[in-house]
Backbone as CSV, one residue per row, in Angstrom:
resi,resn,N_x,N_y,N_z,CA_x,CA_y,CA_z,C_x,C_y,C_z
1,GLY,-84.856,40.689,47.512,-83.811,39.961,48.200,-82.978,39.101,47.265
2,LEU,-83.622,38.456,46.320,-82.885,37.625,45.354,-81.951,38.480,44.504
3,VAL,-82.410,39.664,44.127,-81.577,40.554,43.314,-80.335,40.972,44.095
4,ARG,-80.493,41.244,45.376,-79.344,41.618,46.207,-78.387,40.440,46.373
5,ILE,-78.938,39.217,46.489,-78.086,38.036,46.610,-77.180,37.886,45.398
6,PHE,-77.686,38.277,44.220,-76.899,38.173,42.991,-75.942,39.357,42.809
7,GLY,-75.843,40.210,43.819,-74.800,41.232,43.812,-75.227,42.605,43.352
8,TYR,-76.494,42.819,43.049,-76.934,44.129,42.593,-77.296,44.995,43.794
9,ARG,-76.950,46.265,43.709,-77.153,47.167,44.838,-77.862,48.434,44.375
10,ASP,-77.936,49.376,45.292,-78.500,50.702,45.048,-79.955,50.598,44.585
11,GLN,-80.306,51.163,43.424,-81.694,51.227,42.997,-82.194,49.943,42.356
12,VAL,-81.288,49.069,41.936,-81.698,47.917,41.128,-82.674,47.001,41.864
13,PRO,-82.398,46.566,43.110,-83.369,45.694,43.786,-84.736,46.339,43.935
14,PHE,-84.765,47.639,44.197,-86.055,48.311,44.363,-86.798,48.411,43.032
15,ALA,-86.052,48.675,41.963,-86.689,48.767,40.648,-87.281,47.421,40.237
16,VAL,-86.530,46.338,40.497,-87.039,45.012,40.156,-88.254,44.665,41.013
17,GLY,-88.134,44.912,42.320,-89.241,44.590,43.219,-90.507,45.363,42.894
18,LEU,-90.362,46.666,42.669,-91.528,47.481,42.342,-92.046,47.177,40.940
19,GLY,-91.166,46.656,40.070,-91.631,46.250,38.747,-92.538,45.034,38.805
20,LEU,-92.438,44.271,39.900,-93.319,43.111,40.102,-94.531,43.478,40.955
21,PHE,-94.811,44.754,41.046,-95.871,45.272,41.908,-97.241,44.740,41.510
22,GLN,-97.467,44.581,40.212,-98.799,44.250,39.741,-99.098,42.753,39.817
23,ILE,-100.417,42.429,39.878,-100.862,41.056,39.667,-100.883,40.843,38.164
24,GLY,-100.158,39.846,37.670,-100.009,39.653,36.235,-101.309,39.269,35.550
25,GLU,-101.281,39.361,34.220,-102.490,39.051,33.450,-102.880,37.585,33.566
26,PHE,-101.952,36.724,34.009,-102.298,35.315,34.195,-103.352,35.146,35.286
27,ALA,-103.457,36.161,36.149,-104.481,36.109,37.197,-105.885,36.050,36.600
28,PHE,-106.085,36.676,35.431,-107.395,36.620,34.796,-107.761,35.174,34.446
29,VAL,-106.785,34.447,33.922,-107.032,33.051,33.534,-107.323,32.208,34.764
30,LEU,-106.483,32.335,35.791,-106.679,31.545,37.002,-108.006,31.857,37.670
31,ALA,-108.330,33.140,37.727,-109.591,33.523,38.364,-110.781,32.969,37.593
32,ARG,-110.682,32.994,36.261,-111.774,32.468,35.447,-111.960,30.969,35.666
33,VAL,-110.842,30.238,35.716,-110.914,28.800,35.977,-111.463,28.534,37.379
34,GLY,-110.997,29.316,38.339,-111.490,29.149,39.710,-112.977,29.385,39.821
35,LEU,-113.462,30.385,39.093,-114.899,30.656,39.104,-115.677,29.533,38.440
36,ALA,-115.144,29.026,37.322,-115.832,27.944,36.609,-115.881,26.672,37.447
37,GLU,-114.823,26.424,38.215,-114.786,25.228,39.064,-115.411,25.475,40.426
38,GLN,-115.977,26.669,40.634,-116.623,27.042,41.886,-115.641,27.011,43.068
39,ALA,-114.362,27.201,42.763,-113.362,27.280,43.824,-113.380,28.654,44.493
40,ILE,-113.827,29.670,43.751,-113.980,31.010,44.309,-115.369,31.525,43.949
41,SER,-115.814,32.485,44.724,-117.136,33.058,44.480,-117.050,34.164,43.434
42,ALA,-118.207,34.619,42.977,-118.253,35.720,42.016,-117.670,36.995,42.616
43,ASP,-117.882,37.195,43.920,-117.333,38.389,44.580,-115.803,38.345,44.592
44,ILE,-115.234,37.169,44.904,-113.776,37.032,44.902,-113.235,37.220,43.484
45,TYR,-113.947,36.685,42.501,-113.541,36.842,41.106,-113.482,38.323,40.724
46,SER,-114.526,39.067,41.109,-114.549,40.509,40.822,-113.421,41.228,41.550
47,LEU,-113.141,40.814,42.779,-112.057,41.442,43.548,-110.708,41.199,42.876
48,VAL,-110.479,39.979,42.375,-109.218,39.660,41.692,-109.060,40.516,40.448
49,LEU,-110.122,40.632,39.643,-110.041,41.428,38.425,-109.763,42.899,38.745
50,ALA,-110.473,43.433,39.731,-110.288,44.845,40.090,-108.877,45.096,40.615
51,THR,-108.383,44.173,41.452,-107.038,44.335,42.017,-105.974,44.255,40.933
52,ALA,-106.144,43.298,40.007,-105.179,43.163,38.913,-105.153,44.422,38.056
53,LEU,-106.324,44.945,37.724,-106.396,46.144,36.884,-105.765,47.343,37.576
54,ILE,-106.087,47.538,38.852,-105.564,48.699,39.585,-104.047,48.605,39.740
55,THR,-103.534,47.417,40.074,-102.077,47.290,40.254,-101.331,47.454,38.936
56,MET,-101.933,47.031,37.827,-101.296,47.250,36.530,-101.189,48.738,36.224
57,ILE,-102.238,49.475,36.551,-102.229,50.916,36.311,-101.186,51.613,37.184
58,LEU,-101.032,51.134,38.422,-100.127,51.793,39.365,-98.667,51.391,39.191
59,THR,-98.402,50.289,38.481,-97.029,49.787,38.368,-96.040,50.807,37.796
60,PRO,-96.358,51.517,36.692,-95.382,52.503,36.181,-95.022,53.562,37.215
61,PHE,-95.998,53.994,38.015,-95.713,54.988,39.046,-94.866,54.383,40.166
62,ALA,-95.111,53.100,40.468,-94.307,52.430,41.487,-92.854,52.311,41.041
63,ILE,-92.627,51.991,39.762,-91.263,51.871,39.243,-90.556,53.220,39.297
64,GLN,-91.273,54.294,38.956,-90.668,55.626,39.003,-90.270,56.017,40.421
65,ALA,-90.906,55.409,41.423,-90.591,55.726,42.818,-89.342,55.009,43.311
66,ALA,-88.778,54.098,42.499,-87.625,53.308,42.936,-86.448,54.168,43.406
67,PRO,-86.037,55.221,42.661,-84.906,56.027,43.152,-85.179,56.673,44.503
68,ALA,-86.399,57.189,44.697,-86.736,57.827,45.974,-86.747,56.803,47.104
69,VAL,-87.281,55.629,46.841,-87.305,54.575,47.859,-85.887,54.152,48.216
70,ALA,-85.024,54.030,47.200,-83.633,53.642,47.458,-82.923,54.691,48.300
71,ARG,-83.161,55.973,47.989,-82.525,57.042,48.778,-83.018,57.005,50.224
72,TRP,-84.318,56.772,50.409,-84.863,56.702,51.764,-84.278,55.517,52.521
73,PHE,-84.121,54.397,51.835,-83.639,53.187,52.484,-82.199,53.328,52.945
74,ARG,-81.384,54.026,52.158,-79.965,54.102,52.497,-79.618,55.349,53.300
75,ARG,-80.641,56.059,53.836,-80.359,57.231,54.668,-79.516,56.839,55.875
76,GLY,-78.409,57.546,56.054,-77.542,57.281,57.189,-76.696,56.033,57.066
77,ARG,-76.789,55.346,55.919,-76.008,54.138,55.732,-74.888,54.402,54.728
78,PRO,-73.694,53.962,55.003,-72.621,54.121,54.017,-72.876,53.231,52.820
79,ALA,-72.723,53.773,51.637,-72.917,52.996,50.404,-71.577,52.539,49.879
80,ALA,-71.476,51.250,49.615,-70.227,50.698,49.103,-70.113,50.956,47.610
81,VAL,-69.029,51.551,47.217,-68.782,51.799,45.801,-67.476,51.128,45.430
82,GLN,-67.525,50.290,44.417,-66.321,49.613,43.979,-65.611,50.468,42.950
83,ALA,-64.379,50.777,43.188,-63.617,51.581,42.238,-62.177,51.112,42.245
84,SER,-61.582,51.124,41.102,-60.171,50.758,41.010,-59.557,51.453,39.815
85,ASP,-58.248,51.580,39.880,-57.515,52.158,38.762,-58.018,53.541,38.394
86,LEU,-58.461,54.305,39.387,-58.929,55.647,39.090,-57.745,56.537,38.760
87,PRO,-57.905,57.437,37.795,-56.792,58.315,37.441,-56.571,59.362,38.515
88,THR,-55.389,59.941,38.474,-55.122,61.051,39.375,-55.839,62.289,38.845
89,LEU,-56.849,62.733,39.582,-57.709,63.803,39.093,-57.323,65.132,39.716
90,GLU,-57.370,66.158,38.934,-57.182,67.510,39.428,-58.488,68.262,39.213
91,PRO,-58.742,69.315,39.980,-60.011,70.041,39.855,-60.290,70.452,38.415
92,HIS,-61.525,70.179,37.993,-62.004,70.580,36.674,-61.125,70.017,35.545
93,ASP,-60.717,68.774,35.708,-59.747,68.284,34.734,-60.121,66.976,34.060
94,HIS,-61.121,66.247,34.544,-61.392,64.938,33.979,-62.817,64.866,33.417
95,ILE,-63.063,63.782,32.701,-64.346,63.556,32.053,-64.994,62.321,32.671
96,ILE,-66.283,62.407,32.949,-67.040,61.267,33.455,-67.905,60.727,32.321
97,ILE,-67.792,59.444,32.064,-68.631,58.795,31.052,-69.621,57.888,31.768
98,ALA,-70.893,58.170,31.638,-71.937,57.350,32.252,-72.428,56.340,31.218
99,GLY,-72.050,55.082,31.400,-72.469,54.036,30.482,-71.342,53.606,29.557
100,TYR,-71.167,52.279,29.443,-70.085,51.753,28.605,-70.650,50.800,27.558
101,GLY,-71.756,51.211,26.940,-72.260,50.482,25.792,-71.439,50.824,24.572
102,ARG,-72.035,50.664,23.383,-71.276,50.935,22.161,-70.837,52.392,22.080
103,VAL,-71.741,53.310,22.388,-71.395,54.736,22.319,-70.343,55.082,23.354
104,GLY,-70.544,54.635,24.587,-69.576,54.931,25.643,-68.216,54.328,25.376
105,ARG,-68.212,53.119,24.803,-66.932,52.455,24.521,-66.157,53.195,23.442
106,TYR,-66.829,53.582,22.353,-66.148,54.328,21.295,-65.613,55.658,21.821
107,THR,-66.429,56.305,22.647,-66.000,57.585,23.208,-64.771,57.408,24.087
108,ALA,-64.793,56.391,24.938,-63.654,56.142,25.824,-62.391,55.829,25.023
109,ASP,-62.528,55.055,23.945,-61.364,54.732,23.113,-60.746,55.998,22.516
110,LEU,-61.588,56.912,22.045,-61.072,58.163,21.481,-60.391,59.014,22.549
111,LEU,-60.995,59.078,23.736,-60.392,59.866,24.806,-59.036,59.288,25.212
112,ARG,-58.935,57.974,25.212,-57.650,57.339,25.544,-56.601,57.660,24.486
113,SER,-57.018,57.688,23.232,-56.051,57.990,22.171,-55.521,59.406,22.284
114,PHE,-56.351,60.321,22.839,-55.913,61.701,23.044,-55.317,61.912,24.436
115,LYS,-55.220,60.819,25.209,-54.640,60.868,26.555,-55.374,61.858,27.457
116,LEU,-56.692,61.920,27.310,-57.508,62.769,28.176,-57.964,61.960,29.382
117,PRO,-57.900,62.524,30.578,-58.285,61.775,31.789,-59.800,61.592,31.850
118,PHE,-60.219,60.382,32.143,-61.657,60.110,32.251,-61.883,58.927,33.179
119,VAL,-63.107,58.785,33.618,-63.524,57.637,34.408,-64.914,57.237,33.927
120,VAL,-65.159,55.927,33.869,-66.430,55.396,33.385,-67.252,54.885,34.563
121,ILE,-68.536,55.208,34.567,-69.475,54.649,35.531,-70.343,53.639,34.786
122,GLU,-70.373,52.407,35.272,-71.127,51.356,34.586,-71.816,50.463,35.612
123,LEU,-73.071,50.089,35.321,-73.865,49.275,36.229,-73.757,47.788,35.942
124,ASP,-73.165,47.426,34.818,-72.973,46.023,34.470,-71.626,45.568,35.035
125,ASP,-71.676,44.692,36.046,-70.429,44.303,36.705,-69.496,43.530,35.775
126,HIS,-70.048,42.818,34.797,-69.189,42.097,33.844,-68.396,43.085,32.982
127,LEU,-69.069,44.148,32.528,-68.365,45.160,31.753,-67.298,45.857,32.584
128,VAL,-67.618,46.085,33.848,-66.640,46.725,34.734,-65.393,45.858,34.856
129,ASP,-65.581,44.543,35.018,-64.434,43.633,35.089,-63.612,43.686,33.801
130,GLN,-64.295,43.741,32.652,-63.589,43.824,31.371,-62.798,45.116,31.267
131,MET,-63.417,46.226,31.701,-62.719,47.512,31.636,-61.479,47.517,32.513
132,ARG,-61.632,46.997,33.717,-60.485,46.985,34.615,-59.372,46.112,34.079
133,GLY,-59.747,44.986,33.449,-58.738,44.133,32.839,-58.012,44.809,31.696
134,ALA,-58.712,45.745,31.013,-58.109,46.469,29.895,-57.453,47.776,30.333
135,GLY,-57.464,48.044,31.637,-56.840,49.262,32.137,-57.691,50.503,32.017
136,VAL,-58.994,50.339,31.803,-59.896,51.490,31.710,-60.369,51.847,33.113
137,PRO,-60.200,53.099,33.549,-60.656,53.495,34.890,-62.171,53.371,34.991
138,ALA,-62.657,52.599,35.963,-64.086,52.295,36.019,-64.590,52.283,37.448
139,ILE,-65.844,52.677,37.590,-66.563,52.600,38.861,-67.817,51.787,38.626
140,TYR,-68.055,50.798,39.471,-69.280,50.019,39.385,-70.361,50.724,40.191
141,GLY,-71.468,51.053,39.540,-72.564,51.696,40.246,-73.521,52.382,39.297
142,ASP,-74.536,52.982,39.884,-75.580,53.695,39.151,-75.178,55.162,39.046
143,ALA,-75.078,55.670,37.829,-74.628,57.059,37.624,-75.630,58.083,38.124
144,SER,-76.847,57.668,38.466,-77.812,58.608,39.038,-77.738,58.633,40.562
145,SER,-76.805,57.861,41.130,-76.630,57.835,42.586,-75.658,58.926,43.018
146,PRO,-76.021,59.750,43.997,-75.102,60.792,44.475,-73.791,60.224,44.988
147,VAL,-73.854,59.046,45.631,-72.636,58.442,46.180,-71.690,58.042,45.054
148,VAL,-72.239,57.456,44.004,-71.403,57.030,42.876,-70.817,58.246,42.163
149,LEU,-71.623,59.273,41.974,-71.133,60.488,41.329,-70.023,61.135,42.160
150,GLU,-70.173,61.086,43.472,-69.134,61.642,44.340,-67.842,60.858,44.171
151,ALA,-67.962,59.523,44.081,-66.771,58.698,43.894,-66.099,58.981,42.560
152,ALA,-66.886,59.380,41.560,-66.334,59.693,40.237,-65.787,61.111,40.161
153,GLY,-65.891,61.858,41.248,-65.353,63.220,41.270,-66.215,64.208,40.527
154,VAL,-67.535,64.144,40.729,-68.439,65.016,39.983,-68.186,66.489,40.272
155,HIS,-67.688,66.792,41.472,-67.436,68.194,41.826,-66.129,68.711,41.226
156,MET,-65.276,67.809,40.738,-64.001,68.214,40.160,-63.953,68.038,38.654
157,ALA,-64.984,67.435,38.091,-64.958,67.078,36.673,-65.118,68.294,35.780
158,ARG,-64.611,68.162,34.581,-64.769,69.201,33.574,-66.002,68.954,32.713
159,LEU,-66.352,67.679,32.516,-67.426,67.349,31.587,-68.028,66.001,31.967
160,LEU,-69.340,65.868,31.741,-70.022,64.586,31.909,-70.639,64.183,30.584
161,LEU,-70.384,62.940,30.159,-70.979,62.385,28.949,-71.956,61.298,29.359
162,ILE,-73.233,61.493,29.065,-74.245,60.485,29.391,-74.469,59.646,28.153
163,ALA,-73.943,58.418,28.169,-73.978,57.563,26.987,-74.914,56.367,27.139
164,VAL,-75.693,56.326,28.219,-76.632,55.217,28.395,-77.751,55.341,27.370
165,SER,-78.392,54.219,27.060,-79.379,54.214,25.977,-80.801,54.449,26.444
166,ALA,-81.142,54.046,27.665,-82.522,54.168,28.137,-82.852,55.623,28.440
167,ALA,-83.975,56.099,27.911,-84.347,57.505,28.065,-84.509,57.891,29.526
168,ILE,-85.164,57.032,30.310,-85.412,57.374,31.708,-84.110,57.455,32.490
169,ASP,-83.130,56.607,32.146,-81.828,56.659,32.829,-81.097,57.952,32.504
170,VAL,-81.160,58.383,31.249,-80.513,59.644,30.854,-81.085,60.796,31.667
171,GLU,-82.390,60.845,31.802,-83.042,61.945,32.522,-82.702,61.912,34.004
172,GLN,-82.716,60.716,34.616,-82.393,60.615,36.039,-80.962,61.034,36.321
173,ILE,-80.045,60.625,35.456,-78.639,61.008,35.642,-78.485,62.519,35.518
174,ALA,-79.122,63.109,34.501,-79.024,64.559,34.299,-79.567,65.317,35.510
175,ARG,-80.698,64.863,36.042,-81.284,65.531,37.211,-80.350,65.473,38.419
176,GLU,-79.810,64.290,38.675,-78.964,64.134,39.862,-77.660,64.905,39.717
177,VAL,-77.084,64.906,38.522,-75.846,65.662,38.301,-76.099,67.148,38.474
178,ARG,-77.227,67.616,38.008,-77.553,69.028,38.174,-77.665,69.398,39.646
179,ARG,-78.203,68.479,40.467,-78.276,68.744,41.905,-76.886,68.703,42.538
180,SER,-76.044,67.794,42.066,-74.718,67.631,42.666,-73.745,68.725,42.242
181,ASN,-73.800,69.096,40.960,-72.871,70.106,40.435,-73.575,70.920,39.356
182,PRO,-74.252,71.982,39.729,-75.023,72.764,38.752,-74.179,73.367,37.635
183,ALA,-72.888,73.519,37.859,-72.041,74.171,36.857,-71.404,73.191,35.874
184,LEU,-71.546,71.896,36.099,-70.869,70.918,35.258,-71.484,70.868,33.854
185,ALA,-70.635,70.909,32.842,-71.107,70.787,31.463,-71.516,69.342,31.188
186,ILE,-72.663,69.168,30.513,-73.205,67.831,30.253,-73.465,67.667,28.761
187,VAL,-72.996,66.559,28.214,-73.351,66.143,26.852,-74.110,64.832,26.996
188,ALA,-75.332,64.768,26.469,-76.176,63.595,26.695,-76.646,62.991,25.387
189,ARG,-76.856,61.710,25.437,-77.425,60.964,24.316,-78.946,60.982,24.442
190,ALA,-79.626,61.388,23.387,-81.087,61.401,23.379,-81.594,60.119,22.737
191,ALA,-82.493,59.438,23.422,-83.029,58.191,22.891,-84.035,58.440,21.777
192,ARG,-84.678,59.591,21.799,-85.684,59.926,20.786,-85.730,61.431,20.633
193,ARG,-86.323,61.879,19.547,-86.359,63.309,19.263,-87.152,64.075,20.316
194,ALA,-88.254,63.480,20.788,-89.106,64.175,21.760,-88.377,64.438,23.071
195,GLN,-87.248,63.770,23.298,-86.512,63.939,24.546,-85.579,65.141,24.525
196,ILE,-85.326,65.678,23.361,-84.333,66.752,23.245,-84.718,67.961,24.082
197,ASP,-85.968,68.417,23.961,-86.411,69.583,24.725,-86.290,69.352,26.220
198,LEU,-86.681,68.155,26.672,-86.634,67.857,28.099,-85.210,67.900,28.623
199,LEU,-84.275,67.348,27.854,-82.884,67.362,28.294,-82.334,68.776,28.364
200,LEU,-82.728,69.612,27.419,-82.295,71.006,27.467,-82.862,71.705,28.704
201,GLU,-84.109,71.378,29.057,-84.714,71.962,30.257,-84.001,71.489,31.527
202,LEU,-83.441,70.276,31.482,-82.730,69.738,32.639,-81.320,70.305,32.762
203,GLY,-80.918,71.157,31.829,-79.616,71.791,31.911,-78.522,71.103,31.140
204,VAL,-78.885,70.174,30.243,-77.884,69.533,29.391,-77.403,70.539,28.344
205,HIS,-76.089,70.670,28.201,-75.535,71.668,27.292,-75.622,71.242,25.830
206,GLU,-75.312,69.982,25.558,-75.348,69.479,24.192,-76.075,68.148,24.168
207,VAL,-76.902,67.947,23.142,-77.657,66.707,22.992,-77.269,66.060,21.665
208,VAL,-77.040,64.767,21.695,-76.679,64.015,20.500,-77.652,62.852,20.351
209,GLN,-78.186,62.684,19.154,-79.049,61.553,18.860,-78.330,60.656,17.860
210,PRO,-77.805,59.512,18.297,-76.945,58.690,17.424,-77.596,58.301,16.112
211,GLU,-78.881,57.926,16.128,-79.530,57.505,14.887,-79.607,58.651,13.884
212,PHE,-79.885,59.845,14.380,-79.934,61.004,13.490,-78.561,61.298,12.907
213,GLU,-77.524,61.225,13.743,-76.176,61.500,13.266,-75.758,60.480,12.214
214,ALA,-76.150,59.205,12.408,-75.824,58.186,11.413,-76.535,58.480,10.094
215,GLY,-77.812,58.870,10.174,-78.553,59.204,8.960,-77.972,60.414,8.251
216,LEU,-77.554,61.414,9.023,-76.974,62.605,8.428,-75.660,62.286,7.724
217,GLU,-74.847,61.413,8.335,-73.582,61.040,7.710,-73.824,60.272,6.414
218,MET,-74.843,59.402,6.392,-75.163,58.687,5.160,-75.605,59.661,4.066
219,ALA,-76.368,60.687,4.457,-76.783,61.694,3.488,-75.579,62.474,2.966
220,ARG,-74.632,62.767,3.854,-73.419,63.476,3.436,-72.646,62.666,2.405
221,GLN,-72.499,61.362,2.674,-71.772,60.515,1.739,-72.505,60.416,0.400
222,THR,-73.822,60.428,0.437,-74.614,60.392,-0.797,-74.388,61.644,-1.627
223,LEU,-74.380,62.807,-0.956,-74.201,64.068,-1.679,-72.834,64.153,-2.337
224,HIS,-71.831,63.493,-1.745,-70.501,63.492,-2.356,-70.533,62.857,-3.750
225,HIS,-71.419,61.892,-3.941,-71.505,61.200,-5.229,-72.234,62.030,-6.287
226,PHE,-72.797,63.163,-5.884,-73.466,64.044,-6.837,-72.627,65.296,-7.116
227,ASP,-71.336,65.205,-6.838,-70.387,66.277,-7.149,-70.740,67.593,-6.470
228,ILE,-71.342,67.523,-5.300,-71.589,68.727,-4.506,-70.345,69.008,-3.680
229,SER,-69.959,70.254,-3.618,-68.710,70.614,-2.947,-68.795,70.343,-1.441
230,ASP,-67.621,70.149,-0.833,-67.560,69.893,0.602,-68.146,71.045,1.402
231,SER,-67.899,72.281,0.961,-68.401,73.440,1.700,-69.929,73.480,1.685
232,GLU,-70.541,73.118,0.544,-71.995,73.120,0.454,-72.590,71.998,1.306
233,ILE,-71.916,70.863,1.317,-72.403,69.749,2.139,-72.312,70.103,3.612
234,GLU,-71.204,70.740,4.000,-71.043,71.138,5.392,-72.096,72.157,5.794
235,ALA,-72.388,73.107,4.889,-73.408,74.115,5.192,-74.772,73.477,5.386
236,LEU,-75.116,72.536,4.514,-76.393,71.858,4.632,-76.441,71.027,5.913
237,SER,-75.365,70.310,6.208,-75.324,69.476,7.410,-75.478,70.321,8.664
238,ASP,-74.771,71.455,8.694,-74.867,72.332,9.860,-76.273,72.883,10.029
239,SER,-76.908,73.250,8.909,-78.264,73.800,8.983,-79.255,72.761,9.501
240,VAL,-79.164,71.547,8.953,-80.071,70.482,9.383,-79.816,70.119,10.837
241,ARG,-78.532,70.032,11.234,-78.202,69.676,12.611,-78.671,70.753,13.577
242,ASP,-78.467,72.021,13.219,-78.901,73.114,14.097,-80.401,73.055,14.330
243,GLN,-81.147,72.858,13.244,-82.600,72.828,13.400,-83.036,71.586,14.166
244,ARG,-82.337,70.490,14.001,-82.690,69.258,14.700,-82.558,69.417,16.201
245,TYR,-81.491,70.044,16.637,-81.206,70.096,18.063,-81.710,71.358,18.740
246,GLN,-82.226,72.302,17.975,-82.823,73.471,18.598,-84.162,73.081,19.195
247,PRO,-84.636,73.799,20.244,-86.011,73.570,20.692,-86.945,73.728,19.501
248,PHE,-87.653,72.670,19.168,-88.378,72.654,17.902,-89.869,72.846,18.112
249,GLN,-90.515,73.342,17.055,-91.941,73.580,17.065,-92.676,72.626,16.133
250,THR,-91.965,72.084,15.136,-92.599,71.162,14.200,-91.805,69.879,14.168
251,ARG,-92.353,68.835,13.594,-91.699,67.538,13.517,-90.958,67.346,12.209
252,HIS,-90.951,68.352,11.355,-90.319,68.186,10.057,-89.327,69.307,9.808
253,ILE,-88.279,68.981,9.095,-87.280,69.979,8.720,-87.901,70.956,7.737
254,ASP,-87.590,72.219,7.906,-88.145,73.267,7.060,-87.757,73.015,5.602
255,ARG,-88.751,72.745,4.763,-88.464,72.452,3.360,-87.900,73.671,2.642
256,ASP,-88.267,74.879,3.082,-87.716,76.079,2.442,-86.204,76.109,2.583
257,MET,-85.715,75.677,3.770,-84.273,75.663,3.986,-83.600,74.691,3.025
258,LEU,-84.217,73.516,2.834,-83.635,72.542,1.925,-83.713,72.996,0.476
259,ASP,-84.822,73.671,0.115,-84.981,74.124,-1.264,-83.934,75.161,-1.639
260,GLN,-83.417,75.890,-0.611,-82.427,76.926,-0.885,-81.035,76.354,-1.111
261,GLN,-80.840,75.054,-0.804,-79.526,74.462,-0.960,-79.250,74.151,-2.432
262,PRO,-77.992,74.276,-2.851,-77.642,73.986,-4.251,-77.949,72.546,-4.618
263,ARG,-78.353,72.323,-5.859,-78.640,70.987,-6.350,-77.609,70.597,-7.407
264,PRO,-77.448,69.299,-7.622,-76.554,68.862,-8.693,-77.017,69.420,-10.023
265,PRO,-76.094,69.691,-10.963,-76.462,70.300,-12.239,-77.544,69.534,-12.971
266,HIS,-77.510,68.169,-12.963,-78.486,67.425,-13.738,-79.847,67.414,-13.088
267,MET,-79.962,67.922,-11.810,-81.256,67.972,-11.146,-81.832,69.377,-11.146
268,ALA,-81.046,70.368,-11.545,-81.502,71.754,-11.486,-82.643,72.027,-12.423
269,SER,-82.742,71.264,-13.512,-83.783,71.522,-14.484,-85.095,70.842,-14.132
270,GLY,-85.146,70.188,-12.949,-86.392,69.588,-12.510,-86.432,68.085,-12.652
271,GLU,-85.315,67.447,-13.071,-85.295,66.003,-13.168,-85.381,65.419,-11.755
272,SER,-86.035,64.286,-11.615,-86.149,63.637,-10.328,-85.252,62.416,-10.308
């Protein structure tokens, strides 16, 4: 109820409420003091410990149930979606950006420079106010909500970019978009390498891992200082990127592939 009073809607109040599902670890301290002061019996003390342990174990599952609980709660109820300054959309013509963090903001700036139509879905109401003040088309809401996706024109969109950082949010958005529009092309941000396979299974067309891309670019700039040609650097980058984003079987890049790449002349003789 307090979360709703502060203006948050959809899944957020349920996620917060279910996140408080467990009896906190402070209960162990209180129960111990109560037992020492004979305020509670040994049986009550054991009951408190057992209840705290069980609720802690169940809390992650309770949090995962938040989207389902929210959908059940809003059955038959109209969901309010705040939207303004939406572009004039034509079928299969616009881009949806889920999340306006650093990645989403840079992406939106580039799309604006190319005059490509897009709309941003963001759950932070302060960011939404900033976007609207800057003339960025924005919808306030959860991108994993069918109602919000409908307001963003998910059935008419050409592409969806999932730029949120939390792994669980990326997966929930991908699942819901797949249910809403199975044909929509999706480019998603992977929070970790282990998530790449899962996103591909969810129907994401392209996966990008920002930390890996930053590391690869730093390696590219390093190779330039060793007088390696641009074509050789591009070939190496493409090979490493392809293997990174393919469904992988090992956690390491194939050393044979790297050994086959040209080396700087002063390193060819075995110098380290």
